[in-house]
XYZ file of C-alpha atoms in Angstrom:
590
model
C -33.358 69.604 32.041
C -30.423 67.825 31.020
C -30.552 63.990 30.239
C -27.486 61.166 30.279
C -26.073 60.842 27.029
C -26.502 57.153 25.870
C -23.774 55.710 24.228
C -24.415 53.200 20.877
C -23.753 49.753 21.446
C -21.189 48.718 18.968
C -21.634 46.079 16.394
C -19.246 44.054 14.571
C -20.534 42.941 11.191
C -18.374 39.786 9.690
C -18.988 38.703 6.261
C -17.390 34.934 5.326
C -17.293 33.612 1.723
C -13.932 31.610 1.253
C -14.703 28.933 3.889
C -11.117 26.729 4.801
C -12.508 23.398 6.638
C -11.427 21.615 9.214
C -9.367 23.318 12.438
C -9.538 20.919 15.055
C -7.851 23.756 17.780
C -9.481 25.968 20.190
C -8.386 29.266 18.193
C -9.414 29.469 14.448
C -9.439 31.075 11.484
C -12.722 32.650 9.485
C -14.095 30.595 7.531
C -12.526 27.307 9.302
C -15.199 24.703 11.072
C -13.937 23.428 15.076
C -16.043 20.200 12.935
C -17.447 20.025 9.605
C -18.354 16.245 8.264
C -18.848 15.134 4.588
C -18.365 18.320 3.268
C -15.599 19.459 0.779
C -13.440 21.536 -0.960
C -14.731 20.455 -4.393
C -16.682 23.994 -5.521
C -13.972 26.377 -2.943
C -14.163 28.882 -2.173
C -17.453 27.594 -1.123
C -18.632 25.025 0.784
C -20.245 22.048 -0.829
C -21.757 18.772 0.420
C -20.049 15.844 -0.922
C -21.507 13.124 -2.986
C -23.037 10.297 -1.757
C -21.021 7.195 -1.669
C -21.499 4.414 -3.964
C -20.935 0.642 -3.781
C -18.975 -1.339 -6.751
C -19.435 -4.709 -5.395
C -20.440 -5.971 -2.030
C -18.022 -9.335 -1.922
C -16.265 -9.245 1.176
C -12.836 -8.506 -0.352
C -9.473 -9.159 1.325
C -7.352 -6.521 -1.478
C -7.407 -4.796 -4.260
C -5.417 -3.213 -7.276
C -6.061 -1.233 -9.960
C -4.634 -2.298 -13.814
C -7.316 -2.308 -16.953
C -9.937 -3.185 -14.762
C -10.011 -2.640 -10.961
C -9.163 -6.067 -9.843
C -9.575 -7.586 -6.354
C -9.293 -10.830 -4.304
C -12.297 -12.185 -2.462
C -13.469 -15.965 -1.357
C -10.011 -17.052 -2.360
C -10.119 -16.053 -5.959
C -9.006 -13.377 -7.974
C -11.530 -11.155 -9.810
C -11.176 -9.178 -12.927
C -14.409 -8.114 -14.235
C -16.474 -10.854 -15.024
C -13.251 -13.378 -14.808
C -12.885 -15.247 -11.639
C -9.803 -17.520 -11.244
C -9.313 -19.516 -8.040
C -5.880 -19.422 -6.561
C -6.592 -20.972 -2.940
C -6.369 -17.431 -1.257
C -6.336 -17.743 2.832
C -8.909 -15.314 4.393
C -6.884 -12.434 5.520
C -5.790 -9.068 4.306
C -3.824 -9.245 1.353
C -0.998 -6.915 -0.209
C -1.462 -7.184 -4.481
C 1.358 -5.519 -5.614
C 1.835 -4.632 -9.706
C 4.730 -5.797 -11.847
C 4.435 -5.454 -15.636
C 0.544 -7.365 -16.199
C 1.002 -10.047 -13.477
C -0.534 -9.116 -10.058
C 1.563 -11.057 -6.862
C -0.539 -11.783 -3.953
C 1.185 -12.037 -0.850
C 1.119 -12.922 2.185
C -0.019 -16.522 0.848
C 2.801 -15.834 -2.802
C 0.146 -16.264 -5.559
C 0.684 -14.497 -8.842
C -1.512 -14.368 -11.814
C -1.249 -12.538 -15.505
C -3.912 -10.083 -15.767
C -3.327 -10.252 -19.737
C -3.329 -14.026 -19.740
C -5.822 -15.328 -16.883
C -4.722 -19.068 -17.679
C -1.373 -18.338 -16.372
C -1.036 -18.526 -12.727
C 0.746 -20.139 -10.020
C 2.580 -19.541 -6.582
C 6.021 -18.674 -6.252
C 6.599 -21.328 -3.643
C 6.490 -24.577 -5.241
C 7.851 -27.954 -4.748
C 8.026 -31.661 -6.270
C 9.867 -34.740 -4.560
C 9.992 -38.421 -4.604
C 11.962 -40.832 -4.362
C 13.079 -41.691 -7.216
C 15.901 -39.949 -9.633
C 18.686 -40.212 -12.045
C 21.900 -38.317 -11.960
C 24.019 -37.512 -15.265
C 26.543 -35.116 -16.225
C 24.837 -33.129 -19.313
C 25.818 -30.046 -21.365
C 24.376 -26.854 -20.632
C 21.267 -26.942 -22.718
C 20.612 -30.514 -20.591
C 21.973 -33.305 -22.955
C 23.244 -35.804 -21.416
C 27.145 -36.671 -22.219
C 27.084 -40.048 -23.756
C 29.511 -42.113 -20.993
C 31.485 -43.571 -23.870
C 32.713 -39.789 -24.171
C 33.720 -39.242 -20.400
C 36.636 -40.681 -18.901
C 37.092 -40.241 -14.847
C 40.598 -40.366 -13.430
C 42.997 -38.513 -11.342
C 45.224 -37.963 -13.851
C 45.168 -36.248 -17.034
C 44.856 -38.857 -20.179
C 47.396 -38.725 -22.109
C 45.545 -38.605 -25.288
C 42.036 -38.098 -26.165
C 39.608 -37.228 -29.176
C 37.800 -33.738 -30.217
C 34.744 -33.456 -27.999
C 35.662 -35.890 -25.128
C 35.214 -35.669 -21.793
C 37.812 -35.578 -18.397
C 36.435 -35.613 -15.041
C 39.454 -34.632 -12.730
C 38.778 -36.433 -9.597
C 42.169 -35.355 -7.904
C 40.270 -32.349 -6.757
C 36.929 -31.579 -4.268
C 34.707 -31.086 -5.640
C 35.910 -32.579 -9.252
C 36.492 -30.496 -12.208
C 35.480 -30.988 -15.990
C 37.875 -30.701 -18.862
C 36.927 -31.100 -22.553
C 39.398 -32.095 -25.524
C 40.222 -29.432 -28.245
C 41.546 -31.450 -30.945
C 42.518 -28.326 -32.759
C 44.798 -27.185 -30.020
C 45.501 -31.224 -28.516
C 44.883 -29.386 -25.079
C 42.334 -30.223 -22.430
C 40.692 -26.896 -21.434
C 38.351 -26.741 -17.886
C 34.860 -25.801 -18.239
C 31.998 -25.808 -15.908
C 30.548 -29.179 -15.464
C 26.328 -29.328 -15.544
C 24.121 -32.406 -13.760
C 21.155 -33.348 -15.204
C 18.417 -34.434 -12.676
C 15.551 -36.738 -14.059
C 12.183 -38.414 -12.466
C 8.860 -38.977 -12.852
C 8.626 -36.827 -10.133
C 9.920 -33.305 -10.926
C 6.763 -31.064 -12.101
C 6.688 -28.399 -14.911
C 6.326 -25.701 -12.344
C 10.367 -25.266 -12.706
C 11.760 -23.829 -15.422
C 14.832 -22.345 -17.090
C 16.431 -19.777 -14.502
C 14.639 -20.799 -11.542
C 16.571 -20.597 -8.006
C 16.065 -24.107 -6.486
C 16.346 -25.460 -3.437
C 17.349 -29.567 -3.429
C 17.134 -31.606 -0.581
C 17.817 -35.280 -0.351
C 20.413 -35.331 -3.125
C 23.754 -36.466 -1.169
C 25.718 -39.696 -0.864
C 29.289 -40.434 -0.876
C 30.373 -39.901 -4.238
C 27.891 -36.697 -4.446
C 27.133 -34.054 -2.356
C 24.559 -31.263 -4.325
C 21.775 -30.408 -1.426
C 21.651 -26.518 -1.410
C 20.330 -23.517 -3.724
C 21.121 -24.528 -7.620
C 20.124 -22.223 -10.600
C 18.411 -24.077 -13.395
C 19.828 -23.912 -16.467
C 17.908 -26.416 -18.236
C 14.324 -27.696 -17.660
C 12.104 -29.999 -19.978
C 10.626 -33.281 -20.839
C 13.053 -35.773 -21.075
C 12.986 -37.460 -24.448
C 15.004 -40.483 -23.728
C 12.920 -41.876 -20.601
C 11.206 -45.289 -21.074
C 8.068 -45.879 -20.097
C 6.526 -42.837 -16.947
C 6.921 -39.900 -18.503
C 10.084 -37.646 -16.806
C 11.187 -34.261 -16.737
C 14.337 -33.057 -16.363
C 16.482 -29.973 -14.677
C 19.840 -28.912 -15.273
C 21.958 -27.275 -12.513
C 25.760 -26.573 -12.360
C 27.865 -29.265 -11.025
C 30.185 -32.083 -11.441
C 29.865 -36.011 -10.682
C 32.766 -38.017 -10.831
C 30.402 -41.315 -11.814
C 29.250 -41.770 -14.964
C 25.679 -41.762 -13.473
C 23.873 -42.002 -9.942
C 20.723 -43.313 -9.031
C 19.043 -41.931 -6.307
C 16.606 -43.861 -4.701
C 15.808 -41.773 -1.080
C 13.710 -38.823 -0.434
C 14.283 -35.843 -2.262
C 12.794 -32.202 -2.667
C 13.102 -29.312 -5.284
C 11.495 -26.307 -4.082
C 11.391 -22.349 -5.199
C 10.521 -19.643 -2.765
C 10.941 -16.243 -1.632
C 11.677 -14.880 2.019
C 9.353 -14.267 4.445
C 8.459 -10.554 3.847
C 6.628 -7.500 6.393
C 6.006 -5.560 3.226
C 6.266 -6.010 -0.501
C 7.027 -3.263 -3.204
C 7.542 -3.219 -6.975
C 10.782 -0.644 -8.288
C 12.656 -1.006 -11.095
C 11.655 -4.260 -12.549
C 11.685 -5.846 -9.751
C 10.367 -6.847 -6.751
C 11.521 -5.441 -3.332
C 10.846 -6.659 0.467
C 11.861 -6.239 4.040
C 12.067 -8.465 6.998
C 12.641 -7.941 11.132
C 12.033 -10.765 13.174
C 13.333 -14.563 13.741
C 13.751 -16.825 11.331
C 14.553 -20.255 11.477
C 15.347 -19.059 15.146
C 17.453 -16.431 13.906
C 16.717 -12.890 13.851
C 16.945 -11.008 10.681
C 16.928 -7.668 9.770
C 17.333 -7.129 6.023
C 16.148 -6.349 2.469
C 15.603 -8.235 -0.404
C 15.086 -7.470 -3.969
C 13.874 -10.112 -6.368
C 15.640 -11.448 -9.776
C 15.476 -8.811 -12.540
C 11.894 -8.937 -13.976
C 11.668 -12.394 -12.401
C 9.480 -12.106 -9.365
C 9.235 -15.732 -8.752
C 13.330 -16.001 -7.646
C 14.976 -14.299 -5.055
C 18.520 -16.363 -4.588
C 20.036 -15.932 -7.694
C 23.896 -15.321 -7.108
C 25.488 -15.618 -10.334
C 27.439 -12.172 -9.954
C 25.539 -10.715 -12.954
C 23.332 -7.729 -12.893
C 19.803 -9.712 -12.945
C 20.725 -11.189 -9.733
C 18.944 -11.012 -6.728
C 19.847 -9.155 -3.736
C 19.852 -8.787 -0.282
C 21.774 -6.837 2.826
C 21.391 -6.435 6.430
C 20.932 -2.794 8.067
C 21.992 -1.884 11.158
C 18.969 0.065 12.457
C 16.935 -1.416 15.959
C 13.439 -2.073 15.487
C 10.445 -3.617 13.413
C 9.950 -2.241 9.646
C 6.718 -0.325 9.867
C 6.224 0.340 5.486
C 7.866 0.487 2.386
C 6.594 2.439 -0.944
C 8.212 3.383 -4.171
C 9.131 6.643 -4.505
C 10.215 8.635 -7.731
C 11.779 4.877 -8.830
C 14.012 4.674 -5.286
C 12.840 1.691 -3.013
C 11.763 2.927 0.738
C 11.944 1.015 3.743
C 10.338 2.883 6.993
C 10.764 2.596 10.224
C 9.569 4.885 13.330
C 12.184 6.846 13.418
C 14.412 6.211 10.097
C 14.436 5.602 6.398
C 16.334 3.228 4.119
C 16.638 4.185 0.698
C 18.033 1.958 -2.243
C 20.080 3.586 -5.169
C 22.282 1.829 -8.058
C 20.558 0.442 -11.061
C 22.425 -3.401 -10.185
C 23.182 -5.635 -7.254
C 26.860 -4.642 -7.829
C 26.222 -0.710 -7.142
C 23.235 -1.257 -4.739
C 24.034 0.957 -1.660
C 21.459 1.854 1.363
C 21.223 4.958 2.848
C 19.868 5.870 6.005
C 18.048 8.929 7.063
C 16.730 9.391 10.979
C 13.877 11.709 10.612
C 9.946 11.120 11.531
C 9.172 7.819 9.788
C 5.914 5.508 9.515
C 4.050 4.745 12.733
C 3.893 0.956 13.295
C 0.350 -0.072 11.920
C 0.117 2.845 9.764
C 2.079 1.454 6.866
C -1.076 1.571 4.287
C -0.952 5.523 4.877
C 1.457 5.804 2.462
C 0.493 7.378 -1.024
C 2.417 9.847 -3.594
C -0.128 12.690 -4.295
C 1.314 15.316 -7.002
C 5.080 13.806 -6.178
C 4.761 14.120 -2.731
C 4.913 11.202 -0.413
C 2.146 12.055 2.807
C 2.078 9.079 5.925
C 1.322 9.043 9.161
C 3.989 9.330 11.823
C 4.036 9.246 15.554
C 3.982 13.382 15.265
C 1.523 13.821 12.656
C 0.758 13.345 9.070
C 3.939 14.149 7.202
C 4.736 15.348 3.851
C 7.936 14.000 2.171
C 9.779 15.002 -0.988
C 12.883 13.321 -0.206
C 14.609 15.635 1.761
C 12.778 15.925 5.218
C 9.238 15.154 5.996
C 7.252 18.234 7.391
C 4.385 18.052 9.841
C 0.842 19.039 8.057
C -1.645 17.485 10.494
C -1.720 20.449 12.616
C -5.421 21.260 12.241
C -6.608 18.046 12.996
C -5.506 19.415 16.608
C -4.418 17.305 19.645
C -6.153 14.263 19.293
C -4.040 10.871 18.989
C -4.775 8.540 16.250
C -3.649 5.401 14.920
C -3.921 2.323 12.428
C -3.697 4.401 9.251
C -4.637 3.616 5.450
C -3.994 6.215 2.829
C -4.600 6.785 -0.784
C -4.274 9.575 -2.910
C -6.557 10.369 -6.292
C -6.096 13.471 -8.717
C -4.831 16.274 -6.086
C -6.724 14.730 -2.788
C -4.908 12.773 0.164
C -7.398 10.420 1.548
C -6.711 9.032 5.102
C -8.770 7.546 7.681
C -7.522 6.663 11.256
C -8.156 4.723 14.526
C -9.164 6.200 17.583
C -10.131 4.289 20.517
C -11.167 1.506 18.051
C -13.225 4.035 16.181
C -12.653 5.354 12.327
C -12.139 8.832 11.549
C -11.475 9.672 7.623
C -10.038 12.709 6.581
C -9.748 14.361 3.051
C -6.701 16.655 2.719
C -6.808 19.379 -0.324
C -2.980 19.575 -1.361
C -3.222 22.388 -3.766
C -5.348 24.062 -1.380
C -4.173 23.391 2.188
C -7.472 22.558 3.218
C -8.931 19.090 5.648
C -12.145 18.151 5.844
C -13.332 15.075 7.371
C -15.796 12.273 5.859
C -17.890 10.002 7.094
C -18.205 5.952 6.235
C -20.021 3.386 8.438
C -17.903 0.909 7.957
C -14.319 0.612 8.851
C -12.384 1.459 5.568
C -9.416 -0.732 5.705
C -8.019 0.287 1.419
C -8.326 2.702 -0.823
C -7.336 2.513 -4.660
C -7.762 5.041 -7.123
C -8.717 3.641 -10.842
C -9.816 5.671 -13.336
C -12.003 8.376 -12.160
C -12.771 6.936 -9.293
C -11.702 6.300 -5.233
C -12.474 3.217 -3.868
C -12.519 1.905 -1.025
C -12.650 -1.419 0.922
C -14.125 -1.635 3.951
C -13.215 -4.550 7.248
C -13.979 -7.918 5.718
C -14.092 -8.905 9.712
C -17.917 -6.619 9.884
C -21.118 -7.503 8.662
C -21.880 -5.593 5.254
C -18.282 -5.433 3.841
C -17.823 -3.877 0.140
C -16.343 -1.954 -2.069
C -17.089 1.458 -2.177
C -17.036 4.463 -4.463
C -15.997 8.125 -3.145
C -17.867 10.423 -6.210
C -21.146 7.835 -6.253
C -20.465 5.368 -9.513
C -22.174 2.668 -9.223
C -25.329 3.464 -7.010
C -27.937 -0.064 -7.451
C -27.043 -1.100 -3.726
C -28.648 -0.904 -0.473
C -25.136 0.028 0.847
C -24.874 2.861 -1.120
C -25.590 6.176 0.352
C -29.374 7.960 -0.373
C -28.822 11.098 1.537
C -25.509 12.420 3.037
C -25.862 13.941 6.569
C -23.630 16.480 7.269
C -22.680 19.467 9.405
C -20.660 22.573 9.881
C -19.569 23.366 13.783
C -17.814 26.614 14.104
C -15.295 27.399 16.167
C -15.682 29.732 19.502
C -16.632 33.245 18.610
C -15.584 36.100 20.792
C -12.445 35.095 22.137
C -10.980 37.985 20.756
C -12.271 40.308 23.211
C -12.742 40.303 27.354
C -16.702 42.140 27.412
C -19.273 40.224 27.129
C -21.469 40.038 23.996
C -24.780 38.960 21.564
C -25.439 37.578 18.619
C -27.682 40.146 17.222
C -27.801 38.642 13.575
C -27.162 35.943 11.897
C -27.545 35.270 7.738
C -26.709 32.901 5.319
C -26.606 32.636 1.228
C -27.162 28.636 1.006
C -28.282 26.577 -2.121
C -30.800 23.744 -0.742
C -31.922 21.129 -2.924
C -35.399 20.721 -3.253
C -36.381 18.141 -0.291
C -33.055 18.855 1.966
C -33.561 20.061 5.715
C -31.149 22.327 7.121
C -30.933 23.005 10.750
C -29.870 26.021 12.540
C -27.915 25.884 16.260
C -26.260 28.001 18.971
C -24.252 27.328 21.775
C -23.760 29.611 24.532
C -21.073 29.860 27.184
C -19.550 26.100 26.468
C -22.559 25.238 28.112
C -22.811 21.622 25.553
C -26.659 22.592 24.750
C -27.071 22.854 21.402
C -30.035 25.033 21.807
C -31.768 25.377 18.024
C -32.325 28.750 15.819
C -34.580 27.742 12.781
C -34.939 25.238 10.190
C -36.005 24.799 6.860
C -36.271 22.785 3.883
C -34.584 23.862 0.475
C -35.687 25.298 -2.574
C -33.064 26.549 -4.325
C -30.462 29.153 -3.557
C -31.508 31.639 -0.903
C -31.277 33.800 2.229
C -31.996 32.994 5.429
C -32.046 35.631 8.108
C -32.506 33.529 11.162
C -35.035 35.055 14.209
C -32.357 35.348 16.889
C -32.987 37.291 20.193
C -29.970 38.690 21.679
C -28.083 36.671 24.670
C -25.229 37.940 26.411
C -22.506 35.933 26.916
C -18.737 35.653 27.082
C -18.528 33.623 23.540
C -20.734 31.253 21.314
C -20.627 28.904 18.814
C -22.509 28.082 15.516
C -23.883 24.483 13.811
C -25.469 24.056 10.247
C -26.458 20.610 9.586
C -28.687 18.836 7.248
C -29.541 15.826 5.073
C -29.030 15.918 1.240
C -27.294 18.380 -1.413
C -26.297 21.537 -0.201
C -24.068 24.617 -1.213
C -22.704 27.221 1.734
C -21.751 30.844 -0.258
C -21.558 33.156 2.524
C -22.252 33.414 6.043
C -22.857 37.361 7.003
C -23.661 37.568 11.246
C -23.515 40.855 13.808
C -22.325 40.684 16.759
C -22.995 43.123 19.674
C -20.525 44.791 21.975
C -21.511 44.592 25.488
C -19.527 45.917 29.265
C -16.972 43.736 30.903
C -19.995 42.171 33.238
């Protein structure tokens, strides 16, 4: 008798040790997750759960910054350590931006030293009164004893080494001094010393000005002035005065004003604030004063506190107009060149002085509006989000790297980077997704924080993080764990591994026949086993078991046919994946 010859039912045996994280995309690659939360790339090629997350403080901070100390701004203050120093912060979101050891606050324009905590200040500050005296002076701020100054239209015919002409045949009048060596009057620039009881030591020598209120008919000086003098003026009777001098020329001996007047200091209205160079940078688009601008600035030479100094030397301050449509969406320092982003363009700043500044502009994929915190320099590459994706930058053209996170649309980004790590977590939907990107590796993984994370600032050898001041709970937290003696801080990380679909490779059906894994379980960790079959969303669960070191575990699987299947590992606590080793049988086309 002759019997049917049975024919073996294949297998396919797949072994996995070099596991590659996060492909958010239907089709993937061995070793890649569909989703894998709060693991890492730390230990690859294998797969390691992340540390738990620590808490340094748990103020509710508005900013921070890293210099000798990580530094932040909180109730108003500023916080270095144990040092607290109250500069009348508004509650809101701040940008602290680094120049040399003082640490600029803006929106609200606060600065303070971080070497010197007495010394601080805002760079918008103002005196007035009504009350002031007028005086030509020299340009160190004496005044010009009137007994020295003649005023006339016409040139004296004689005069004595050291006097004083005040040509009032021209508008505005011109200075002349005597040289008795040469028995020539020679023109010089003239200098008006301003004195009251008023003016406050907040000016000082090189200050841009503002003065208001400081007009009549013989003098018209109401405008932006450079100080070139400031001090205590020794010859006052009685209230103590201080003085400023700025360059001018009064054709009076002296003037008393006795109306309203203002000095004032401050610096533009600014979207975002950068330091490069020595000096401060910023950008504005929008109305002011009911006009719209559309420009950027750059502070005084290693003077952050003055932005309208025009003397035509190369510590002035700057600023141009561009020609591009639309809001600024970021600006960052890169490689010592000052960036200004929008959507779809770039303005970059070269020269070394206001005299050779020049802007250059580059259309390519720029910051997305509300993503302007996304920008960080990991390994001297710039990485932001854009309207297409997460870009890389090094200077040329950005390129696309976001492709694994798949199709999903995301928005209101904050970046940082630390050692070789790009750390980014984005909106979706009003919910926060943050993603760790492996530059030397290629590899994302995505994290997992309660909170909304709103900053991140590497110091040291740590992350940080701030989370929303605007939700209950809101801290300062550590990536790698320092700092652990909070009941924010993590206990136990949760995490899980979701593979992709397997068996989309072939059209016949087919089984899971095996499945085994080489894991290293902490003692007291739970790890959970899962399959799905068919898409069906039914998580339907293998085994479980609770770690004791590293192991095998063959899971008890009974063969289902199906068209394809997928694979979740989750648990609570330390855990380390090695290999993942599962068979797979061949089935018929029905």
């Amino acid at each position: 008798m002759r019997y049917p010859k049975l024919r073996e039912i294949a297998h396919d045996k797949q072994y996995i040790d070099s596991f590659g994280g996060y492909n958010h995309n239907v089709r993937i690659g061995d070793g890649e997750f569909y989703d894998v939360v709060n693991m890492t790339s730390d230990a690859f090629p294998l797969l390691k759960v992340r540390d738990p997350h620590g808490v340094y403080v748990e103020d509710e901070a508005d900013g921070m910054i890293s210099k000798d100390e990580l530094c932040y701004v909180s109730g108003g203050e500023f916080i270095m350590g144990d040092s607290h120093v109250d500069l009348g912060l508004s509650s809101s979101l701040k940008t602290l931006v680094s120049m040399g050891a003082y640490v600029i606050i803006f929106p609200d324009k606060k600065y303070v030293n971080t070497a010197d905590l007495s010394d601080y200040g805002s760079i918008a500050a103002q005196c007035g009164g009504n009350a002031a005296v007028i005086s030509n002076c020299t340009e160190d701020g004496t005044q010009i004893p009137n007994a020295l100054i003649t005023i006339s239209e016409t040139q004296p015919e004689t005069g004595k080494n050291g006097y004083y002409w005040i040509n009032t045949s021209t508008t505005p009048a011109t200075m002349f001094r005597y040289s008795g060596e040469s028995g020539e009057w020679f023109d010089i620039k003239g200098y008006l010393r301003i004195s009251s009881e008023y003016i406050t030591d907040e000016f000082s020598e090189g200050d841009s000005v503002r003065l208001d209120g400081f007009f009549n008919e013989t003098l018209d000086i109401d405008g932006y002035h450079s100080i070139v003098a400031a001090g205590r003026d020794a010859t006052a009777i009685g209230a103590e005065k201080r003085f400023i001098a700025v360059q001018g020329v009064m054709p009076a001996l002296s003037l008393n004003i006795a109306t309203e007047f203002t000095i004032s200091r401050d610096a533009p209205d600014m979207d975002f604030v950068i330091e490069a160079n020595n000096r401060l940078w910023g950008c504005k688009y929008g109305y002011v004063d009911g006009k719209l601008v559309n420009e950027i600035y750059a502070s005084k030479l290693g003077d952050f506190r003055n932005w309208r100094n025009y003397a035509g030397i190369s510590t002035d301050s700057y600023a141009a107009s561009v020609g591009t449509d639309g809001p600024f969406t970021g600006a960052v320092n890169y490689v010592g060149f000052p960036l200004f982003f929008k959507e779809r363009c770039v303005h970059k700043v070269y020269g070394t002085i206001p005299s050779n500044f020049q802007i250059q502009t580059d259309t390519l994929n720029g910051v997305q509006e509300g993503c302007a915190k996304s920008l960080a320099v990991v390994n001297e590459v710039l990485y932001y989000k854009s309207r297409s994706g997460i870009c890389a930058y090094d200077g040329s053209l950005p390129t696309v790297i976001s492709e694994k996170l798949g199709d999903e649309t995301y928005g209101n980004a904050v970046g940082g980077s630390f050692r070789s790590k790009y750390f980014i977590t984005m909106r979706q939907s009003g919910i926060s997704y943050d993603f760790i990107y492996d530059t030397a590796r290629g590899i994302w993984h995505r994290s997992h924080v309660p909170q909304r994370i709103v900053e991140y600032c590497a110091h040291k050898d740590e992350m940080y993080f701030l989370t929303d001041p605007a939700f209950d709970g809101s801290f300062i937290g550590t990536v790698y764990g320092q700092e652990q003696d909070s009941d924010l801080a993590e206990k136990k990380v949760y995490w899980t591994a979701e593979s992709g679909m397997i068996g989309l490779y072939t059209n016949d059906k087919k089984a899971l026949a095996s499945l085994s894994v080489r894991i290293k379980v902490a003692l007291g960790t739970r790890v959970r086993f899962y399959a799905e079959y068919d898409s069906s969303g039914c998580w339907e669960p293998i085994c479980s078991f609770v770690g004791t070191g590293i192991k095998v575990v063959n899971m008890p699987i009974i063969p289902r046919r199906c068209d394809h299947f997928r694979i979740k590992i989750e648990g609570e606590g330390p855990a380390t994946l090695f290999s993942i080793c599962k068979t797979i049988e061949e089935g018929t086309e029905l």
